[in-house]
Coordinates of C-alpha atoms in Angstrom, one line a residue:
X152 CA 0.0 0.0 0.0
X153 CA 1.4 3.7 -1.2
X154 CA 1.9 6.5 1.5
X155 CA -0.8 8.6 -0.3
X156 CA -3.4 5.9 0.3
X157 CA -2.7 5.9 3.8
X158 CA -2.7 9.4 4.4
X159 CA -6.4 9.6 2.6
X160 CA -7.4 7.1 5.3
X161 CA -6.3 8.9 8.2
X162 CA -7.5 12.2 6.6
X163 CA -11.1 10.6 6.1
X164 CA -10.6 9.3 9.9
X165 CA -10.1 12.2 11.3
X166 CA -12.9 14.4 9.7
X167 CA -15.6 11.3 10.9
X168 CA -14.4 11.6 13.9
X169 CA -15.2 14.9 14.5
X170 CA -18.6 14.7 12.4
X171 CA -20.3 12.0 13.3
X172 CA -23.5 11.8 15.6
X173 CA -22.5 11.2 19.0
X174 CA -24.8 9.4 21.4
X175 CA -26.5 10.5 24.9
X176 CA -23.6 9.0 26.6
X177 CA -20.9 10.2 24.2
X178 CA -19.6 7.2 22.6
X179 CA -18.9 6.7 19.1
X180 CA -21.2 4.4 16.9
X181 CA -18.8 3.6 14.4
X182 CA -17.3 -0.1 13.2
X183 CA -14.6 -0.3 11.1
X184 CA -14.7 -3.5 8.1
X185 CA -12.3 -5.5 7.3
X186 CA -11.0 -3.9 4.6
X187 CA -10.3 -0.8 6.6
X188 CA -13.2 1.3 5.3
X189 CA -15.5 3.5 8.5
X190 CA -18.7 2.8 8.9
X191 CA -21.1 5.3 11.1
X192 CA -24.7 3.6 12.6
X193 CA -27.6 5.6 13.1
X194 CA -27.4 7.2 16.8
X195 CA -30.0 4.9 19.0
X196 CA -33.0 6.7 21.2
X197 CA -32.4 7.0 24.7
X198 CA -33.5 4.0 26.9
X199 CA -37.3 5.5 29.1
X200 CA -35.9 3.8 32.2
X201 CA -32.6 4.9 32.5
X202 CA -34.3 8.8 32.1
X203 CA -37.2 7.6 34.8
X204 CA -34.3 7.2 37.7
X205 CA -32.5 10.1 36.9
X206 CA -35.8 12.1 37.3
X207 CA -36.0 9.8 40.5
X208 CA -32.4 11.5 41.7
X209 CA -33.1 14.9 40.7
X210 CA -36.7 14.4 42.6
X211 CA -35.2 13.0 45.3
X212 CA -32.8 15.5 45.6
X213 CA -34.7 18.9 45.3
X214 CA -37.3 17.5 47.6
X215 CA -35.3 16.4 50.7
X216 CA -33.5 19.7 50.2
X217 CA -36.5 21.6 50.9
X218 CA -38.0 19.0 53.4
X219 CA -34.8 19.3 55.7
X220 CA -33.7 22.4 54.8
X221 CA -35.2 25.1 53.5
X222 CA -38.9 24.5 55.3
X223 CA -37.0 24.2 58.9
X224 CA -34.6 27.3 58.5
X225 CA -37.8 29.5 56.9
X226 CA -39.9 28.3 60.2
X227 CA -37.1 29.2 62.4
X228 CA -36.4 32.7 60.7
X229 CA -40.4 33.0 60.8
X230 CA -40.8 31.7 64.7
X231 CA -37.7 33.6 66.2
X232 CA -38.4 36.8 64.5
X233 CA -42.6 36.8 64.7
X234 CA -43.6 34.7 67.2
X235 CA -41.2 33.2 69.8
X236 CA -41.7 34.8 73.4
X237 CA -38.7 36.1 75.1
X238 CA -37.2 34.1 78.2
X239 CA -35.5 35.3 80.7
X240 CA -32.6 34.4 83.0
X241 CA -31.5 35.2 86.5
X242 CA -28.5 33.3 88.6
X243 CA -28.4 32.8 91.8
X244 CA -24.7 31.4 93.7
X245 CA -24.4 30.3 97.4
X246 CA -22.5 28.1 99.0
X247 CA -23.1 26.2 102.7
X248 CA -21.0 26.5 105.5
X249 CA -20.4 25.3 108.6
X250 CA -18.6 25.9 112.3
X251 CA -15.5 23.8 111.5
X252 CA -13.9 24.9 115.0
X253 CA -11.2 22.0 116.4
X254 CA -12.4 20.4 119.2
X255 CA -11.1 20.8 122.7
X256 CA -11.8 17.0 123.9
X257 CA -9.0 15.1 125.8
X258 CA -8.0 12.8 123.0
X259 CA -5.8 15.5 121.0
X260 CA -5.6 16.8 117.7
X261 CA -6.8 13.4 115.9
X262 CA -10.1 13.4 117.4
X263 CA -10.3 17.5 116.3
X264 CA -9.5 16.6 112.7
X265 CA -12.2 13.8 112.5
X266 CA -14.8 16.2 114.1
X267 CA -13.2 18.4 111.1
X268 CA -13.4 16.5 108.4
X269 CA -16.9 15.0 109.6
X270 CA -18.4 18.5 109.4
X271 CA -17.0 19.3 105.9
X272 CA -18.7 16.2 104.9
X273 CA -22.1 16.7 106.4
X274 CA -21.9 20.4 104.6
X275 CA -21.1 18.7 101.1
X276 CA -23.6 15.8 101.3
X277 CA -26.6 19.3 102.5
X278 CA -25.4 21.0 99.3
X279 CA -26.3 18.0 97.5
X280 CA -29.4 17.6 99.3
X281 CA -30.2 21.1 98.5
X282 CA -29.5 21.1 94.7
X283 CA -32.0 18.2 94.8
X284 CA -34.5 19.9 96.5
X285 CA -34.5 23.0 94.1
X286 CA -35.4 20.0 91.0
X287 CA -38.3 18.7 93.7
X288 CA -42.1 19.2 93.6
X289 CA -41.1 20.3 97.2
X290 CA -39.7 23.9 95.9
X291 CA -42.6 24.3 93.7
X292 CA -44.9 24.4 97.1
X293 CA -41.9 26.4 99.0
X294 CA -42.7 29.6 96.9
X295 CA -46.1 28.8 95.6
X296 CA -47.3 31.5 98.8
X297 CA -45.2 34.0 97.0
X298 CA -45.4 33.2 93.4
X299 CA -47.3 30.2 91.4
X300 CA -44.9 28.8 88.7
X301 CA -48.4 27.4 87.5
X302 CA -49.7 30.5 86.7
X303 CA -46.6 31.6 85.6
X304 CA -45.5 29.3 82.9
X305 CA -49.1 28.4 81.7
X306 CA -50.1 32.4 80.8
X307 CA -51.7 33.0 77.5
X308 CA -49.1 35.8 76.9
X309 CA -46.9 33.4 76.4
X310 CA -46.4 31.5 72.7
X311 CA -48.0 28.3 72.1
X312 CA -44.4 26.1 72.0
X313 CA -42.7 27.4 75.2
X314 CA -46.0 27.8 77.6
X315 CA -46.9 24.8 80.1
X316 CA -50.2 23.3 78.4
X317 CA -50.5 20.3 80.4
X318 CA -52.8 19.2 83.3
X319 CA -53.0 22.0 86.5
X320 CA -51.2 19.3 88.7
X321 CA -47.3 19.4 90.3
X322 CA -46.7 16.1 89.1
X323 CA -47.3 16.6 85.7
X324 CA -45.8 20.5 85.3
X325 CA -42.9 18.6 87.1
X326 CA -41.1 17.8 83.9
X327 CA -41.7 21.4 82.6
X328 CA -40.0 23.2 85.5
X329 CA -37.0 21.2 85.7
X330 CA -36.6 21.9 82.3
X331 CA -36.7 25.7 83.1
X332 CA -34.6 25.4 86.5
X333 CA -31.2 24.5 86.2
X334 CA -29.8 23.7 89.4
X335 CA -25.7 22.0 90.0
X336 CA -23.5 21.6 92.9
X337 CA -19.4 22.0 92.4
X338 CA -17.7 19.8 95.1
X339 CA -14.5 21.6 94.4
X340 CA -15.8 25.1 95.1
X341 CA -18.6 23.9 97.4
X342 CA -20.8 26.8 95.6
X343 CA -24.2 25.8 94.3
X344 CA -25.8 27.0 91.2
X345 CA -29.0 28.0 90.3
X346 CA -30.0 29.2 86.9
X347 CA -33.9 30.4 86.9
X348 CA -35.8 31.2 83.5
X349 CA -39.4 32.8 82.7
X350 CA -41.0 34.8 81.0
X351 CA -40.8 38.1 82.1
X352 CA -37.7 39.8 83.9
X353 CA -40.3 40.3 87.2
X354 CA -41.8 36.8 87.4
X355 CA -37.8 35.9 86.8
X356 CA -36.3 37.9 89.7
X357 CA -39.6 36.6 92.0
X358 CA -39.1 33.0 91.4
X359 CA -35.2 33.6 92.1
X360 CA -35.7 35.3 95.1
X361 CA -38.4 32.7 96.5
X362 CA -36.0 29.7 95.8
X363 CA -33.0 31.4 97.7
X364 CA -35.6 32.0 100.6
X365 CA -37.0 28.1 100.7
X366 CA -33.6 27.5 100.2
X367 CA -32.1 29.0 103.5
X368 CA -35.1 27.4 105.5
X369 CA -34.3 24.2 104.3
X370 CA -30.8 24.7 105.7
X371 CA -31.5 25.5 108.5
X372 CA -34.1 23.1 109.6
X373 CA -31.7 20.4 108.5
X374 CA -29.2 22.0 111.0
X375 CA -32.0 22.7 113.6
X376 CA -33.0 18.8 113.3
X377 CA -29.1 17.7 113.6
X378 CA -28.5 19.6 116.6
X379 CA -31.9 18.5 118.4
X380 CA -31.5 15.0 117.6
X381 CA -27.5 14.6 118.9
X382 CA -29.0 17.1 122.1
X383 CA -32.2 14.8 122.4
X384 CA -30.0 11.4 122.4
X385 CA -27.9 12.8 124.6
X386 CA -30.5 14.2 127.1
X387 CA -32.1 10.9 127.0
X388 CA -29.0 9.2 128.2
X389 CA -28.8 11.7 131.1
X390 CA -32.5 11.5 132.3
X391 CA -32.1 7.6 132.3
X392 CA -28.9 8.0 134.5
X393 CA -31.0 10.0 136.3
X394 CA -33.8 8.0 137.3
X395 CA -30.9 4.9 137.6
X396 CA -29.5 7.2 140.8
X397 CA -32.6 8.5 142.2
X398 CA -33.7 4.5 142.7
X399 CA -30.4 3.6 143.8
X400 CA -30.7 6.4 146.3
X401 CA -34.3 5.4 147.5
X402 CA -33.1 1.7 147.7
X403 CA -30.2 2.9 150.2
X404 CA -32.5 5.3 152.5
X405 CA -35.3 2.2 152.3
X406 CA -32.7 -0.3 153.6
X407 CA -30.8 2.5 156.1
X408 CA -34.9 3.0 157.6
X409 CA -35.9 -0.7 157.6
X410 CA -32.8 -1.5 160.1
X411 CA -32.7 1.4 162.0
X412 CA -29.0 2.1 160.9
X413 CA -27.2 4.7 158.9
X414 CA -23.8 2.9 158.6
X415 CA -23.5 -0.8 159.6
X416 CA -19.8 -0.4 158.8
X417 CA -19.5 2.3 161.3
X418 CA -21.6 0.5 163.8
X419 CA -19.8 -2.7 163.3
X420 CA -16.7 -0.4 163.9
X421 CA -18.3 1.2 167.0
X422 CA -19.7 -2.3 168.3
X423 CA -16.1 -3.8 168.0
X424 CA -14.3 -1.6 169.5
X425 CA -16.9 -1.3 172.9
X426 CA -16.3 -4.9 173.0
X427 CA -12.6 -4.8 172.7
X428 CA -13.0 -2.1 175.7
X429 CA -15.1 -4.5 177.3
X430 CA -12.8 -7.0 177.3
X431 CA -9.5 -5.2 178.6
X432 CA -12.4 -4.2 181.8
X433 CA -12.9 -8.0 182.3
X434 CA -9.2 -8.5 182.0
X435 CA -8.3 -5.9 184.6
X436 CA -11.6 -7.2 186.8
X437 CA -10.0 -10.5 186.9
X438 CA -6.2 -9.3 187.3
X439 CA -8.3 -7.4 190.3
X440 CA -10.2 -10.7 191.8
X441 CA -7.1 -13.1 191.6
X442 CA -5.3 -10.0 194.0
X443 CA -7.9 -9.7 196.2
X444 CA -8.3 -13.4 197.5
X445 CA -4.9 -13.9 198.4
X446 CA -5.6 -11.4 200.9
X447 CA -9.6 -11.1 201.2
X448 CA -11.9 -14.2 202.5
X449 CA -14.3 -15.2 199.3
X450 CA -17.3 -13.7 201.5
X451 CA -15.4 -10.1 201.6
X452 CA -17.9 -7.9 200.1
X453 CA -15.2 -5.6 197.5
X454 CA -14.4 -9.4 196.4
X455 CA -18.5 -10.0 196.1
X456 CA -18.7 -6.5 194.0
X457 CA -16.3 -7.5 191.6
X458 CA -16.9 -10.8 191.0
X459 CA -20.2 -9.2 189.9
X460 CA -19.0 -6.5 188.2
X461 CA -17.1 -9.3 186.1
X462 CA -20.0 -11.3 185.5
X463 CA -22.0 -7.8 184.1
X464 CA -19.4 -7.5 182.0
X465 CA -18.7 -11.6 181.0
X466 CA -22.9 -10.6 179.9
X467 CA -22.0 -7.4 178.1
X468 CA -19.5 -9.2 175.9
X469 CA -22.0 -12.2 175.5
X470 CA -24.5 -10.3 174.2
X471 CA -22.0 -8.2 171.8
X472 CA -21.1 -11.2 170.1
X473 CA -23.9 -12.7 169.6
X474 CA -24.9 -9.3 168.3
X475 CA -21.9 -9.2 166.0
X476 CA -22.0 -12.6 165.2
X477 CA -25.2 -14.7 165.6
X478 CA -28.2 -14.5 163.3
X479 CA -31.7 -13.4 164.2
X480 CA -34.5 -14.1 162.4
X481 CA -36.5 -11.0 162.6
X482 CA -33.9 -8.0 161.9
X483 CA -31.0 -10.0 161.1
X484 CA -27.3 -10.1 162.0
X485 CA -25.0 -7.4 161.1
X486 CA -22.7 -9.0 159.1
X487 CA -25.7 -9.8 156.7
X488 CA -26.9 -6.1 156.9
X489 CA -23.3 -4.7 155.9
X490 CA -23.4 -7.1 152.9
X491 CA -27.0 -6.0 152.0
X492 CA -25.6 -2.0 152.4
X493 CA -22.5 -2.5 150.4
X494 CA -24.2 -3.7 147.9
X495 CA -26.9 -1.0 147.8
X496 CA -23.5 1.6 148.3
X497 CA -21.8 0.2 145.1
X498 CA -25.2 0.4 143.1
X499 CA -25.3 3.9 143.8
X500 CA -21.5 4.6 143.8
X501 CA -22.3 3.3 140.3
X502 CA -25.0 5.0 139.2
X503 CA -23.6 8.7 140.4
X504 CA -20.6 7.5 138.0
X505 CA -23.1 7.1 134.7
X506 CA -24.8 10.2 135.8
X507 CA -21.2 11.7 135.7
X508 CA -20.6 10.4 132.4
X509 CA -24.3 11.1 131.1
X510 CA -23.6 15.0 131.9
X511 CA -20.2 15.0 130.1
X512 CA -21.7 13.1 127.0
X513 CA -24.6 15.6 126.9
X514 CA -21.6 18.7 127.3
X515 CA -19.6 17.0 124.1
X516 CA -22.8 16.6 122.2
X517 CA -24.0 20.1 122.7
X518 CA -20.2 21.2 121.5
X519 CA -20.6 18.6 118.6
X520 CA -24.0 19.9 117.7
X521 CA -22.3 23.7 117.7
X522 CA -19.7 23.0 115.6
X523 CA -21.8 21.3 112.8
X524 CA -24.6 24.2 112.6
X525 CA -24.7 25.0 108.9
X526 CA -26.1 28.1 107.4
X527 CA -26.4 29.7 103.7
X528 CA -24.2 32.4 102.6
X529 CA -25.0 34.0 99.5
X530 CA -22.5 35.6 97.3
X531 CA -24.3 35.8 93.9
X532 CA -27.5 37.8 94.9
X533 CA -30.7 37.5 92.3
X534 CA -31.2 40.5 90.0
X535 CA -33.8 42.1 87.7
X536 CA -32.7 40.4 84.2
X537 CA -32.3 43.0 81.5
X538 CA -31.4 41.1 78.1
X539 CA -33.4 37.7 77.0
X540 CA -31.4 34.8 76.6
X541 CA -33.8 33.5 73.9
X542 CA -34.6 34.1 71.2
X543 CA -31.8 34.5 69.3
X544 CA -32.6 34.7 65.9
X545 CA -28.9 34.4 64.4
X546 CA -27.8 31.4 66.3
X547 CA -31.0 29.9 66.4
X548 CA -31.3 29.9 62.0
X549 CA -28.1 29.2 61.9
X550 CA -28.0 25.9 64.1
X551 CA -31.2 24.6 62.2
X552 CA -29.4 25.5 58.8
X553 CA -26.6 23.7 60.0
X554 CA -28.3 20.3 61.7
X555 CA -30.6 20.7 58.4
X556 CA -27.6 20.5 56.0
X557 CA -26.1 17.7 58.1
X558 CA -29.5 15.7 57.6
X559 CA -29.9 16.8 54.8
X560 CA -26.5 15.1 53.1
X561 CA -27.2 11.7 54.8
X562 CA -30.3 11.2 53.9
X563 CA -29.0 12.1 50.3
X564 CA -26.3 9.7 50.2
X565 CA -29.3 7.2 51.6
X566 CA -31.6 7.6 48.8
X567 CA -28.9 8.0 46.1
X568 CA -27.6 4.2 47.2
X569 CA -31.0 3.1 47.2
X570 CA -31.7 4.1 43.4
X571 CA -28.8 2.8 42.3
X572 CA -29.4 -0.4 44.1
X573 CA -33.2 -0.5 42.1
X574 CA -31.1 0.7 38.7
X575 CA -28.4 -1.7 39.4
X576 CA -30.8 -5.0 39.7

C-alpha cells in the first residue's frame, strides 16, 4: 500500500471523527470493516428507564433539600423573628457553710480533725441535698405563697411552643420546671448553682428570690433537726442516768430506815471496839479478883462486888457477840446487813458514776452539735434580668441551617444508594 493511500485514510478518519452523531452518553457508533473502510450507525433513542431514575435523583434531591432544609430554616427565621416569646434568665450562687472549729476534747488533735473532716462532709452531702430539692415538687410548694410557677408558665401571653399546656397538677408540670430550672452543685468550690428562667424579667427575679428563701429554711431546719436530735440522744441518756440514781438512792435510804442504821460499817466499827473495851475491863476485873483473894476471905464484900462487876461484864460481851455474830430471824445479824448496804453503796456509787458520764456526754454533744450548725451564705445575689437569653434569631437559623444541611447530606447519600441499588438490579 502507497503513502498517499494511507494518508487519505487517516485524513477521512479524522474528519468522521469529528462529524459524526455522538450518542446521549458520548460514545462513538462507528465499526470499522475488514477492509479498513469506517462505517457510522444511526445514533439509537435514549433508553425510558434509564431517564425515569434520573428524574428519580433529581426528585429526590430537590425534595429532601426543601423538606430538611429550607422549610425548617424559613420556620425558624419565621418563629424567632414573629412569634417566639422572650425568656429570661436570672443566677443565683451560694454556698453552705459550717462551724468547723477544732475540738477541745482530751484525745488531741486526731479526734479535732475527724470532728473536722466529719463537718465538711455533712456540709457537702446538705449542698447535695439542697441542689436536689431546688429540682423537687417540694420547691414548687416552698414559693407557691409567694409566686405560682403554674400561673406563671401556663399564661396566655406566652407562645404556644414554650408555655406549660399540660394538666393543672405538680406532678405533671414537674417535667416542665426542671426543664426551666437549672440547678448544680461544684464539690470543688462547694458553691451551688441555680439558673432560673421565665417569662418576664419580674416573674424571673420573683421565682429567684423565693427559691433562695426556701432554700435558706431548708438549711436550716436540717441543721436545727441535727442539733436537736444529737441534744435529744444525749438528754435521753442523762435522764435515764438519772432515774438509775434517784432509785439507787431510795433503795439505800429504804434499807438504812428498815434496820434502823445509817452505817453498819460504822456501827460494826463502834460495836467492835466497845467490846474490845469490854474485854481489857474484864481483863483488869479479873487481874483485880485473883489480887484480892490472896488477901480477902471469898465472903469479903469488895471481892463479892467485883466478881459481879465481872459477871455484868462476862454478859455485856456475850450479848455483843452474839450481836456481832449470831443471826436473828427478825432483823438479822449485822454482818448480813453490811453485805445487804455494800451492795446497795456500790449500786449507787455506780450510778452517780453514769450520771457523771451522762452529763459529760450531753456537754460533748452540745459542742458537737455547735460545731456542725450549717447556714447559707449568698455571694451571687438574684437581679432584675435586662437582656433575654432566647430568642436569638442568628444562632437559632443558623444551628437549624446547619443540623438541616447535616440531615440533609445523609439522607441524600441514603436515597442516592437506594436508586442505584433498584437501577443496578
Amino acid at each position: 500500500m502507497s503513502d498517499n493511500s494511507l494518508i487519505g485514510k487517516a485524513l477521512v478518519g479524522v474528519s468522521s471523527r469529528f462529524l459524526r452523531p455522538a450518542t446521549p452518553t458520548g460514545r462513538s457508533l462507528e465499526t470499522q470493516t475488514e477492509s479498513g473502510s469506517l462505517q457510522v450507525a444511526t445514533p439509537y433513542r435514549r433508553a425510558p428507564r434509564i431517564d425515569a431514575y434520573r428524574r428519580m435523583r433529581r426528585f429526590v434531591t430537590y425534595g429532601l433539600f426543601l423538606l430538611v432544609v429550607v422549610l425548617p430554616t424559613v420556620a425558624m427565621i419565621v418563629y424567632t423573628t414573629a412569634y417566639a416569646s422572650y425568656r429570661y434568665s436570672s443566677e443565683v450562687q451560694f454556698s453552705i457553710r459550717g462551724w468547723d472549729a477544732p475540738a477541745t476534747d482530751s484525745i488531741g488533735g486526731a479526734l479535732g480533725s475527724t470532728n473536722a473532716s466529719g463537718a465538711s462532709a455533712l456540709v457537702m452531702a446538705n449542698s447535695y441535698i439542697v441542689s436536689e430539692f431546688l429540682r423537687s415538687r417540694d420547691a414548687i410548694l416552698a414559693i407557691r405563697p409567694t409566686i405560682d410557677p403554674l400561673k406563671v408558665y401556663s399564661s396566655p401571653n406566652i407562645d404556644y411552643f414554650a408555655r406549660y399546656t399540660g394538666p393543672a397538677s405538680i406532678d405533671a408540670f414537674l417535667p416542665y420546671w426542671r426543664s426551666h430550672l437549672h440547678s448544680s452543685f461544684d464539690p470543688l468550690t462547694g458553691i451551688v448553682t441555680v439558673m432560673v428562667e421565665a417569662m418576664t424579667p419580674t416573674d424571673t427575679l420573683k421565682i429567684a428570690k423565693g427559691l433562695q428563701a426556701a432554700s435558706e429554711r431548708l438549711v436550716n431546719q436540717l441543721s436545727s433537726k441535727a442539733r436537736d436530735e444529737a441534744q435529744s440522744r444525749a438528754n435521753e441518756d442523762v435522764e435515764r442516768q438519772v432515774s438509775r440514781l434517784r432509785d439507787a438512792r431510795a433503795a439505800l435510804q429504804a434499807f438504812r430506815n428498815a434496820n434502823h442504821v445509817v452505817d453498819p460499817a460504822k456501827e460494826i466499827d463502834g460495836l467492835m471496839s466497845s467490846l474490845k473495851e469490854m474485854k481489857n475491863d474484864r481483863a483488869k476485873a479479873q487481874a483485880e479478883i485473883d489480887s484480892q483473894k490472896v488477901m480477902m476471905s471469898t465472903s469479903a464484900p469488895s471481892l463479892v462486888a467485883a466478881r459481879t462487876r465481872l459477871q455484868a461484864l462476862d454478859e455485856q460481851i456475850r450479848q455483843a457477840e452474839e450481836r456481832l455474830a449470831s443471826v436473828n430471824a427478825q432483823a438479822g445479824s449485822l454482818a448480813n446487813v453490811l453485805s445487804r448496804y455494800q451492795e446497795l453503796e456500790i449500786q449507787q456509787q455506780i450510778a452517780e458514776k453514769a450520771y457523771t458520764n451522762a452529763l459529760e456526754a450531753f456537754e460533748r454533744a452540745r459542742r458537737d452539735a455547735e460545731r456542725k450548725q450549717i447556714y447559707l451564705a449568698t455571694f451571687v445575689e438574684p437581679s432584675l434580668p435586662e437582656t433575654p437569653v432566647f430568642p436569638t434569631p442568628v444562632k437559632n437559623v443558623l444551628i437549624t441551617l446547619g443540623v438541616g444541611l447535616c440531615l440533609y447530606m445523609m439522607l441524600l447519600v441514603i436515597s442516592h444508594s437506594l436508586i442505584d441499588r433498584m437501577r443496578a438490579s
